[in-house]
PDB file of C-alpha atoms in Angstrom:
ATOM      1  CA  MET E   1      -0.159   0.348  -0.184  1.00 72.00           C
ATOM      2  CA  LEU E   2       3.005   2.410   0.794  1.00 77.00           C
ATOM      3  CA  ARG E   3       4.330   1.598  -2.373  1.00 79.00           C
ATOM      4  CA  ILE E   4       1.430   2.653  -4.181  1.00 83.00           C
ATOM      5  CA  ALA E   5       0.970   5.637  -2.510  1.00 78.00           C
ATOM      6  CA  ALA E   6       4.933   6.260  -3.432  1.00 80.00           C
ATOM      7  CA  LEU E   7       4.467   5.891  -6.958  1.00 81.00           C
ATOM      8  CA  VAL E   8       1.194   8.234  -7.383  1.00 77.00           C
ATOM      9  CA  LEU E   9       3.155  11.040  -5.273  1.00 83.00           C
ATOM     10  CA  LEU E  10       6.193  10.467  -7.372  1.00 83.00           C
ATOM     11  CA  LEU E  11       4.100  10.402 -10.401  1.00 84.00           C
ATOM     12  CA  ALA E  12       2.127  13.699  -9.493  1.00 80.00           C
ATOM     13  CA  ASN E  13       5.592  15.350  -8.536  1.00 80.00           C
ATOM     14  CA  ALA E  14       6.770  14.656 -12.161  1.00 80.00           C
ATOM     15  CA  LEU E  15       3.586  16.059 -13.829  1.00 78.00           C
ATOM     16  CA  LEU E  16       3.989  19.387 -11.676  1.00 79.00           C
ATOM     17  CA  LEU E  17       7.522  19.518 -12.789  1.00 75.00           C
ATOM     18  CA  ALA E  18       6.422  18.934 -16.278  1.00 72.00           C
ATOM     19  CA  ALA E  19       3.781  21.350 -16.224  1.00 71.00           C
ATOM     20  CA  GLN E  20       6.047  24.157 -14.772  1.00 71.00           C
ATOM     21  CA  TRP E  21       8.585  23.481 -17.751  1.00 69.00           C
ATOM     22  CA  GLY E  22       5.882  23.689 -20.319  1.00 64.00           C
ATOM     23  CA  VAL E  23       6.118  20.627 -21.703  1.00 65.00           C
ATOM     24  CA  PHE E  24       1.821  20.517 -22.031  1.00 61.00           C
ATOM     25  CA  ASP E  25       1.672  24.213 -23.643  1.00 61.00           C
ATOM     26  CA  ARG E  26       4.187  22.675 -26.175  1.00 59.00           C
ATOM     27  CA  LEU E  27       1.649  20.157 -26.836  1.00 61.00           C
ATOM     28  CA  THR E  28      -1.469  22.331 -27.107  1.00 58.00           C
ATOM     29  CA  GLY E  29       0.640  25.218 -28.971  1.00 56.00           C
ATOM     30  CA  ASP E  30       0.755  27.920 -26.081  1.00 53.00           C
ATOM     31  CA  GLY E  31       4.624  28.883 -26.898  1.00 51.00           C
ATOM     32  CA  GLY E  32       6.314  27.183 -24.147  1.00 49.00           C
ATOM     33  CA  ALA E  33       7.488  28.127 -20.811  1.00 47.00           C
ATOM     34  CA  ALA E  34       9.706  30.210 -21.692  1.00 49.00           C
ATOM     35  CA  SER E  35       6.892  32.458 -22.948  1.00 51.00           C
ATOM     36  CA  GLN E  36       5.136  32.295 -19.982  1.00 52.00           C
ATOM     37  CA  GLN E  37       8.063  33.567 -18.109  1.00 55.00           C
ATOM     38  CA  GLU E  38       9.560  37.124 -17.472  1.00 54.00           C
ATOM     39  CA  PRO E  39      10.755  38.987 -19.254  1.00 60.00           C
ATOM     40  CA  GLU E  40       9.428  37.238 -22.466  1.00 62.00           C
ATOM     41  CA  ARG E  41       5.954  38.240 -20.914  1.00 62.00           C
ATOM     42  CA  LEU E  42       6.792  41.808 -20.290  1.00 60.00           C
ATOM     43  CA  ALA E  43       8.255  41.715 -24.038  1.00 60.00           C
ATOM     44  CA  ARG E  44       5.027  40.947 -25.135  1.00 61.00           C
ATOM     45  CA  GLN E  45       2.632  43.297 -22.883  1.00 62.00           C
ATOM     46  CA  VAL E  46       4.761  46.491 -23.446  1.00 61.00           C
ATOM     47  CA  ARG E  47       5.993  48.093 -26.617  1.00 64.00           C
ATOM     48  CA  THR E  48       9.585  48.881 -25.782  1.00 62.00           C
ATOM     49  CA  ASP E  49      10.241  50.719 -28.965  1.00 66.00           C
ATOM     50  CA  ALA E  50       7.302  52.983 -28.092  1.00 66.00           C
ATOM     51  CA  LEU E  51       8.714  54.197 -24.830  1.00 67.00           C
ATOM     52  CA  GLN E  52      10.339  57.005 -24.258  1.00 71.00           C
ATOM     53  CA  ILE E  53      12.545  58.507 -21.268  1.00 74.00           C
ATOM     54  CA  LEU E  54      11.983  61.852 -20.499  1.00 72.00           C
ATOM     55  CA  SER E  55      13.698  64.350 -18.102  1.00 79.00           C
ATOM     56  CA  PRO E  56      11.789  65.368 -14.905  1.00 80.00           C
ATOM     57  CA  PRO E  57      11.715  68.840 -16.250  1.00 81.00           C
ATOM     58  CA  ALA E  58      10.123  67.569 -19.444  1.00 77.00           C
ATOM     59  CA  ALA E  59       7.891  65.080 -17.905  1.00 75.00           C
ATOM     60  CA  SER E  60       6.548  68.045 -15.988  1.00 81.00           C
ATOM     61  CA  ALA E  61       5.882  70.130 -18.962  1.00 80.00           C
ATOM     62  CA  ALA E  62       4.424  67.040 -20.933  1.00 77.00           C
ATOM     63  CA  LEU E  63       1.692  66.825 -17.877  1.00 80.00           C
ATOM     64  CA  VAL E  64       1.116  70.607 -17.586  1.00 81.00           C
ATOM     65  CA  ALA E  65       0.289  70.339 -21.475  1.00 82.00           C
ATOM     66  CA  ALA E  66      -2.012  67.371 -21.045  1.00 78.00           C
ATOM     67  CA  ALA E  67      -4.027  69.013 -18.134  1.00 80.00           C
ATOM     68  CA  ALA E  68      -4.349  72.085 -20.485  1.00 81.00           C
ATOM     69  CA  SER E  69      -5.444  70.039 -23.331  1.00 79.00           C
ATOM     70  CA  ALA E  70      -8.178  68.260 -20.934  1.00 74.00           C
ATOM     71  CA  ALA E  71      -9.027  71.428 -19.298  1.00 75.00           C
ATOM     72  CA  GLN E  72      -9.813  73.446 -22.773  1.00 77.00           C
ATOM     73  CA  ALA E  73     -11.633  70.002 -24.190  1.00 66.00           C
ATOM     74  CA  ALA E  74     -13.845  69.910 -20.968  1.00 61.00           C
ATOM     75  CA  ALA E  75     -14.644  73.987 -21.734  1.00 64.00           C
ATOM     76  CA  SER E  76     -15.601  73.480 -25.149  1.00 58.00           C
ATOM     77  CA  ALA E  77     -17.844  70.878 -24.143  1.00 54.00           C
ATOM     78  CA  ARG E  78     -19.159  72.931 -21.522  1.00 55.00           C
ATOM     79  CA  SER E  79     -19.723  75.695 -24.107  1.00 54.00           C
ATOM     80  CA  ALA E  80     -21.495  73.846 -26.375  1.00 46.00           C
ATOM     81  CA  LEU E  81     -23.889  72.261 -24.061  1.00 52.00           C
ATOM     82  CA  ALA E  82     -24.774  75.611 -22.217  1.00 77.00           C
ATOM     83  CA  VAL E  83     -27.900  77.560 -22.821  1.00 80.00           C
ATOM     84  CA  ALA E  84     -28.446  81.379 -22.598  1.00 85.00           C
ATOM     85  CA  CYS E  85     -31.315  83.967 -22.606  1.00 90.00           C
ATOM     86  CA  LEU E  86     -31.596  86.128 -25.710  1.00 87.00           C
ATOM     87  CA  GLU E  87     -33.598  88.807 -26.680  1.00 88.00           C
ATOM     88  CA  ALA E  88     -34.127  91.676 -28.858  1.00 84.00           C
ATOM     89  CA  GLY E  89     -36.486  94.807 -28.478  1.00 78.00           C
ATOM     90  CA  PRO E  90     -38.420  96.995 -27.647  1.00 84.00           C
ATOM     91  CA  LEU E  91     -39.489  96.901 -31.352  1.00 85.00           C
ATOM     92  CA  GLY E  92     -42.590  98.892 -33.055  1.00 83.00           C
ATOM     93  CA  PRO E  93     -45.042  97.090 -34.738  1.00 82.00           C
ATOM     94  CA  ALA E  94     -43.779  96.977 -38.213  1.00 83.00           C
ATOM     95  CA  ASP E  95     -40.101  96.017 -36.679  1.00 86.00           C
ATOM     96  CA  ALA E  96     -41.302  93.037 -34.486  1.00 86.00           C
ATOM     97  CA  ASP E  97     -43.286  91.613 -37.569  1.00 86.00           C
ATOM     98  CA  ALA E  98     -39.901  91.875 -39.850  1.00 85.00           C
ATOM     99  CA  ALA E  99     -37.804  90.534 -36.686  1.00 85.00           C
ATOM    100  CA  GLU E 100     -39.880  87.807 -36.837  1.00 86.00           C
ATOM    101  CA  ARG E 101     -39.075  87.055 -40.407  1.00 85.00           C
ATOM    102  CA  SER E 102     -35.227  87.251 -39.639  1.00 81.00           C
ATOM    103  CA  LEU E 103     -36.053  84.756 -36.935  1.00 84.00           C
ATOM    104  CA  ARG E 104     -37.818  82.218 -39.663  1.00 85.00           C
ATOM    105  CA  ASP E 105     -35.106  83.065 -42.027  1.00 82.00           C
ATOM    106  CA  ALA E 106     -32.173  82.190 -39.765  1.00 80.00           C
ATOM    107  CA  GLY E 107     -34.243  78.368 -39.527  1.00 81.00           C
ATOM    108  CA  LEU E 108     -36.068  78.861 -36.439  1.00 82.00           C
ATOM    109  CA  ALA E 109     -39.696  77.355 -35.838  1.00 81.00           C
ATOM    110  CA  ALA E 110     -42.445  79.260 -35.432  1.00 79.00           C
ATOM    111  CA  GLY E 111     -43.005  79.242 -31.650  1.00 80.00           C
ATOM    112  CA  SER E 112     -39.701  78.345 -30.720  1.00 82.00           C
ATOM    113  CA  TRP E 113     -39.602  82.427 -29.297  1.00 87.00           C
ATOM    114  CA  LEU E 114     -41.330  84.245 -26.997  1.00 87.00           C
ATOM    115  CA  VAL E 115     -43.246  87.436 -27.875  1.00 89.00           C
ATOM    116  CA  LEU E 116     -43.519  89.799 -24.941  1.00 89.00           C
ATOM    117  CA  LYS E 117     -45.708  92.873 -25.221  1.00 89.00           C
ATOM    118  CA  THR E 118     -45.847  95.816 -23.569  1.00 87.00           C
ATOM    119  CA  GLU E 119     -47.811  99.380 -23.577  1.00 86.00           C
ATOM    120  CA  ASP E 120     -45.699 102.284 -24.375  1.00 84.00           C
ATOM    121  CA  ARG E 121     -47.953 105.241 -23.314  1.00 88.00           C
ATOM    122  CA  GLY E 122     -45.549 107.704 -25.031  1.00 91.00           C
ATOM    123  CA  GLU E 123     -43.917 111.199 -24.057  1.00 94.00           C
ATOM    124  CA  PHE E 124     -45.414 114.239 -24.445  1.00 97.00           C
ATOM    125  CA  MET E 125     -44.689 118.468 -23.570  1.00 97.00           C
ATOM    126  CA  VAL E 126     -46.177 121.111 -23.057  1.00 97.00           C
ATOM    127  CA  TYR E 127     -44.316 123.747 -25.166  1.00 97.00           C
ATOM    128  CA  MET E 128     -44.262 127.011 -26.506  1.00 96.00           C
ATOM    129  CA  GLY E 129     -42.519 128.553 -29.340  1.00 91.00           C
ATOM    130  CA  ARG E 130     -40.565 128.173 -31.774  1.00 92.00           C
ATOM    131  CA  TYR E 131     -39.633 131.970 -31.642  1.00 94.00           C
ATOM    132  CA  ALA E 132     -37.893 133.634 -34.267  1.00 93.00           C
ATOM    133  CA  ASP E 133     -34.997 134.583 -32.074  1.00 94.00           C
ATOM    134  CA  ARG E 134     -33.543 134.346 -28.229  1.00 92.00           C
ATOM    135  CA  ASP E 135     -34.563 137.783 -27.326  1.00 94.00           C
ATOM    136  CA  THR E 136     -38.324 136.684 -28.106  1.00 94.00           C
ATOM    137  CA  LEU E 137     -37.781 133.653 -26.063  1.00 94.00           C
ATOM    138  CA  GLN E 138     -36.176 135.320 -23.129  1.00 94.00           C
ATOM    139  CA  GLY E 139     -39.227 137.749 -23.061  1.00 94.00           C
ATOM    140  CA  LYS E 140     -41.671 135.188 -22.984  1.00 94.00           C
ATOM    141  CA  LEU E 141     -39.480 133.202 -20.032  1.00 93.00           C
ATOM    142  CA  ASP E 142     -39.645 136.669 -17.921  1.00 94.00           C
ATOM    143  CA  GLN E 143     -43.771 136.757 -18.727  1.00 93.00           C
ATOM    144  CA  LEU E 144     -43.954 133.352 -17.288  1.00 94.00           C
ATOM    145  CA  LYS E 145     -41.666 134.090 -14.246  1.00 93.00           C
ATOM    146  CA  ARG E 146     -43.936 136.938 -13.406  1.00 92.00           C
ATOM    147  CA  ARG E 147     -47.039 134.544 -13.298  1.00 91.00           C
ATOM    148  CA  LYS E 148     -44.562 132.381 -11.303  1.00 93.00           C
ATOM    149  CA  VAL E 149     -44.611 129.535 -13.902  1.00 94.00           C
ATOM    150  CA  GLU E 150     -42.065 127.037 -13.989  1.00 94.00           C
ATOM    151  CA  ALA E 151     -40.225 126.848 -17.577  1.00 94.00           C
ATOM    152  CA  GLU E 152     -37.191 125.997 -19.108  1.00 94.00           C
ATOM    153  CA  ASP E 153     -35.389 126.390 -22.438  1.00 93.00           C
ATOM    154  CA  VAL E 154     -35.925 123.327 -24.388  1.00 94.00           C
ATOM    155  CA  ARG E 155     -31.743 121.983 -25.294  1.00 88.00           C
ATOM    156  CA  SER E 156     -31.972 118.402 -26.115  1.00 86.00           C
ATOM    157  CA  LEU E 157     -34.395 118.862 -29.270  1.00 91.00           C
ATOM    158  CA  PRO E 158     -32.633 121.138 -31.990  1.00 92.00           C
ATOM    159  CA  GLU E 159     -35.922 120.774 -33.845  1.00 93.00           C
ATOM    160  CA  LEU E 160     -38.198 122.519 -31.200  1.00 94.00           C
ATOM    161  CA  GLN E 161     -35.530 125.723 -30.624  1.00 92.00           C
ATOM    162  CA  PRO E 162     -35.759 128.340 -30.000  1.00 94.00           C
ATOM    163  CA  GLY E 163     -38.614 127.327 -27.612  1.00 96.00           C
ATOM    164  CA  LEU E 164     -39.636 126.539 -23.864  1.00 96.00           C
ATOM    165  CA  ASN E 165     -40.459 123.618 -21.857  1.00 96.00           C
ATOM    166  CA  LEU E 166     -43.374 124.069 -19.451  1.00 96.00           C
ATOM    167  CA  GLY E 167     -43.288 120.148 -18.448  1.00 95.00           C
ATOM    168  CA  ARG E 168     -42.674 116.618 -20.018  1.00 95.00           C
ATOM    169  CA  PHE E 169     -44.971 113.483 -19.722  1.00 96.00           C
ATOM    170  CA  ASP E 170     -45.489 110.162 -20.036  1.00 93.00           C
ATOM    171  CA  ASN E 171     -48.831 110.020 -21.131  1.00 93.00           C
ATOM    172  CA  LYS E 172     -51.255 112.215 -23.224  1.00 93.00           C
ATOM    173  CA  PRO E 173     -54.090 112.970 -20.364  1.00 94.00           C
ATOM    174  CA  ALA E 174     -51.461 114.297 -17.621  1.00 95.00           C
ATOM    175  CA  ALA E 175     -50.198 116.670 -20.568  1.00 96.00           C
ATOM    176  CA  ASP E 176     -53.586 117.733 -21.218  1.00 96.00           C
ATOM    177  CA  ALA E 177     -54.597 118.357 -17.629  1.00 96.00           C
ATOM    178  CA  ALA E 178     -51.511 120.498 -17.085  1.00 96.00           C
ATOM    179  CA  LEU E 179     -52.154 122.728 -20.163  1.00 96.00           C
ATOM    180  CA  ALA E 180     -55.835 123.033 -18.623  1.00 96.00           C
ATOM    181  CA  ARG E 181     -53.869 124.489 -15.499  1.00 95.00           C
ATOM    182  CA  LEU E 182     -51.828 126.773 -17.547  1.00 95.00           C
ATOM    183  CA  LEU E 183     -54.666 128.221 -19.242  1.00 94.00           C
ATOM    184  CA  GLN E 184     -56.509 129.032 -16.210  1.00 93.00           C
ATOM    185  CA  ARG E 185     -53.158 131.127 -14.894  1.00 92.00           C
ATOM    186  CA  GLY E 186     -53.312 133.001 -18.250  1.00 92.00           C
ATOM    187  CA  VAL E 187     -50.502 131.031 -20.400  1.00 94.00           C
ATOM    188  CA  HIS E 188     -52.765 130.850 -23.609  1.00 92.00           C
ATOM    189  CA  THR E 189     -49.850 130.022 -26.187  1.00 93.00           C
ATOM    190  CA  ALA E 190     -48.834 127.066 -25.178  1.00 95.00           C
ATOM    191  CA  ARG E 191     -49.944 123.786 -26.526  1.00 96.00           C
ATOM    192  CA  VAL E 192     -49.016 120.282 -26.358  1.00 96.00           C
ATOM    193  CA  ILE E 193     -46.879 118.055 -28.745  1.00 96.00           C
ATOM    194  CA  THR E 194     -45.805 114.742 -28.965  1.00 95.00           C
ATOM    195  CA  LEU E 195     -42.322 113.876 -28.415  1.00 94.00           C
ATOM    196  CA  ARG E 196     -43.162 109.844 -28.984  1.00 90.00           C
ATOM    197  CA  PRO E 197     -46.286 108.622 -29.792  1.00 90.00           C
ATOM    198  CA  ALA E 198     -47.978 106.077 -27.893  1.00 88.00           C
ATOM    199  CA  GLN E 199     -47.525 102.419 -29.394  1.00 84.00           C
ATOM    200  CA  THR E 200     -47.246  98.690 -28.531  1.00 86.00           C
ATOM    201  CA  GLN E 201     -43.566  97.971 -27.802  1.00 87.00           C
ATOM    202  CA  THR E 202     -42.608  93.938 -28.575  1.00 88.00           C
ATOM    203  CA  VAL E 203     -39.864  92.205 -27.069  1.00 89.00           C
ATOM    204  CA  LEU E 204     -38.584  88.933 -28.695  1.00 87.00           C
ATOM    205  CA  ARG E 205     -36.985  86.300 -26.218  1.00 89.00           C
ATOM    206  CA  LEU E 206     -35.290  82.888 -26.605  1.00 86.00           C
ATOM    207  CA  PRO E 207     -35.254  81.679 -23.298  1.00 86.00           C
ATOM    208  CA  ALA E 208     -32.719  78.685 -23.732  1.00 83.00           C
ATOM    209  CA  ALA E 209     -30.297  79.667 -26.839  1.00 84.00           C
ATOM    210  CA  ASP E 210     -27.124  76.829 -27.298  1.00 82.00           C
ATOM    211  CA  ALA E 211     -24.415  77.773 -28.937  1.00 84.00           C
ATOM    212  CA  ALA E 212     -25.083  76.879 -31.961  1.00 81.00           C
ATOM    213  CA  LEU E 213     -28.477  79.405 -32.003  1.00 81.00           C
ATOM    214  CA  ARG E 214     -26.437  82.028 -30.713  1.00 79.00           C
ATOM    215  CA  GLY E 215     -23.957  81.989 -33.799  1.00 80.00           C
ATOM    216  CA  ARG E 216     -26.779  81.869 -36.104  1.00 79.00           C
ATOM    217  CA  LEU E 217     -28.356  84.842 -34.578  1.00 81.00           C
ATOM    218  CA  ALA E 218     -24.664  86.656 -34.167  1.00 79.00           C
ATOM    219  CA  GLY E 219     -25.630  88.410 -37.699  1.00 75.00           C
ATOM    220  CA  VAL E 220     -28.882  89.240 -37.334  1.00 77.00           C
ATOM    221  CA  ARG E 221     -29.558  92.631 -37.584  1.00 76.00           C
ATOM    222  CA  LEU E 222     -32.937  94.308 -36.647  1.00 78.00           C
ATOM    223  CA  ALA E 223     -34.386  97.821 -37.411  1.00 72.00           C
ATOM    224  CA  GLY E 224     -32.419 100.457 -35.825  1.00 69.00           C
ATOM    225  CA  GLY E 225     -29.199  98.401 -35.513  1.00 74.00           C
ATOM    226  CA  LEU E 226     -30.871  95.817 -32.798  1.00 78.00           C
ATOM    227  CA  ALA E 227     -29.320  92.868 -32.552  1.00 79.00           C
ATOM    228  CA  PHE E 228     -29.866  90.122 -30.047  1.00 84.00           C
ATOM    229  CA  GLY E 229     -28.404  90.567 -26.716  1.00 83.00           C
ATOM    230  CA  GLY E 230     -28.488  89.153 -23.167  1.00 84.00           C
ATOM    231  CA  CYS E 231     -32.087  89.077 -21.954  1.00 87.00           C
ATOM    232  CA  ALA E 232     -32.460  92.388 -19.331  1.00 78.00           C
ATOM    233  CA  GLY E 233     -32.823  91.286 -15.776  1.00 66.00           C
ATOM    234  CA  ALA E 234     -35.759  91.659 -13.488  1.00 34.00           C
ATOM    235  CA  GLY E 235     -36.537  95.611 -12.651  1.00 37.00           C
ATOM    236  CA  ALA E 236     -32.999  96.310 -15.379  1.00 36.00           C
ATOM    237  CA  PRO E 237     -33.821  97.885 -18.619  1.00 37.00           C
ATOM    238  CA  SER E 238     -31.699  96.413 -21.503  1.00 39.00           C
ATOM    239  CA  ALA E 239     -28.833  98.243 -23.646  1.00 38.00           C
ATOM    240  CA  ALA E 240     -31.223  97.184 -26.702  1.00 39.00           C
ATOM    241  CA  ALA E 241     -34.371  98.627 -24.869  1.00 38.00           C
ATOM    242  CA  SER E 242     -32.307 102.017 -23.968  1.00 37.00           C
ATOM    243  CA  ALA E 243     -31.031 102.688 -27.198  1.00 38.00           C
ATOM    244  CA  ALA E 244     -34.348 102.057 -29.088  1.00 38.00           C
ATOM    245  CA  SER E 245     -36.077 104.514 -26.815  1.00 37.00           C
ATOM    246  CA  ALA E 246     -33.074 106.888 -27.443  1.00 38.00           C
ATOM    247  CA  ALA E 247     -33.514 106.521 -30.636  1.00 38.00           C
ATOM    248  CA  SER E 248     -37.256 106.801 -31.127  1.00 38.00           C
ATOM    249  CA  ALA E 249     -37.325 109.928 -28.954  1.00 37.00           C
ATOM    250  CA  ALA E 250     -34.683 111.821 -31.092  1.00 38.00           C
ATOM    251  CA  SER E 251     -36.227 111.008 -34.677  1.00 39.00           C
ATOM    252  CA  ALA E 252     -39.845 111.207 -33.571  1.00 38.00           C
ATOM    253  CA  ALA E 253     -41.310 114.744 -35.089  1.00 39.00           C
ATOM    254  CA  PRO E 254     -42.894 116.471 -32.818  1.00 44.00           C
ATOM    255  CA  SER E 255     -46.633 117.416 -33.749  1.00 42.00           C
ATOM    256  CA  ALA E 256     -49.523 119.276 -32.100  1.00 39.00           C
ATOM    257  CA  SER E 257     -51.977 117.553 -30.366  1.00 40.00           C
ATOM    258  CA  SER E 258     -54.133 120.994 -29.569  1.00 39.00           C
ATOM    259  CA  ALA E 259     -54.325 124.177 -30.674  1.00 34.00           C
ATOM    260  CA  SER E 260     -54.384 127.256 -28.837  1.00 38.00           C
ATOM    261  CA  ALA E 261     -55.608 130.657 -29.133  1.00 33.00           C
ATOM    262  CA  SER E 262     -53.091 133.858 -29.245  1.00 33.00           C
ATOM    263  CA  ARG E 263     -53.125 136.009 -25.600  1.00 37.00           C
TER     264      ARG E 263
END
């Protein structure tokens, strides 16, 4: 019995030794034991011909360059995915229609933008003039002072000079009421003129424009040289709105809305 156990143990040791030397690998075509040992295994896993040994400064520079490249790629990806709110206006009715046509021409589907409308009640002035010369204007100003009526020389609107401003109002009923009070105080040559007519103003807003859409709208120019820009913050007028208001006030031709009898 012991003899049989000894023979089995000897056979097992022989088989283990043969496996370590790769006898079975050669029989199965796996390349032999030498191919499974170091450094042959390492040679198969690493392309030594592609390795390059760098000095410490060069290695640091390579790491910095790789980090910068990764950061730039990440920033570009974030920029492409980020959305922003864009708007243009305020625009008058005709200009708003033209602006919507520009959006459709840029490839935007109808309904992909918001149409925000507000009522602009206009701007009006109680006015006296125009006078033939500055001397005449000064004489009228002296008369008003004697009646304790406040007035000032019109300076910002050349088409109304020389003339006197007796008050500016953001709606016509208020201007008409001021004129009625002046008539009661003996001022008969004043009248209400329109600086900016009452109208409906429109703002076109794209609440979530991605980078591609922002690029397409960058070259779109609307009436008065307006363009799509960032949406105005709550309670703060946009630069486009301020520019439109100033241009409208400067270009509107004043018109008389009520005639008055001479003194």
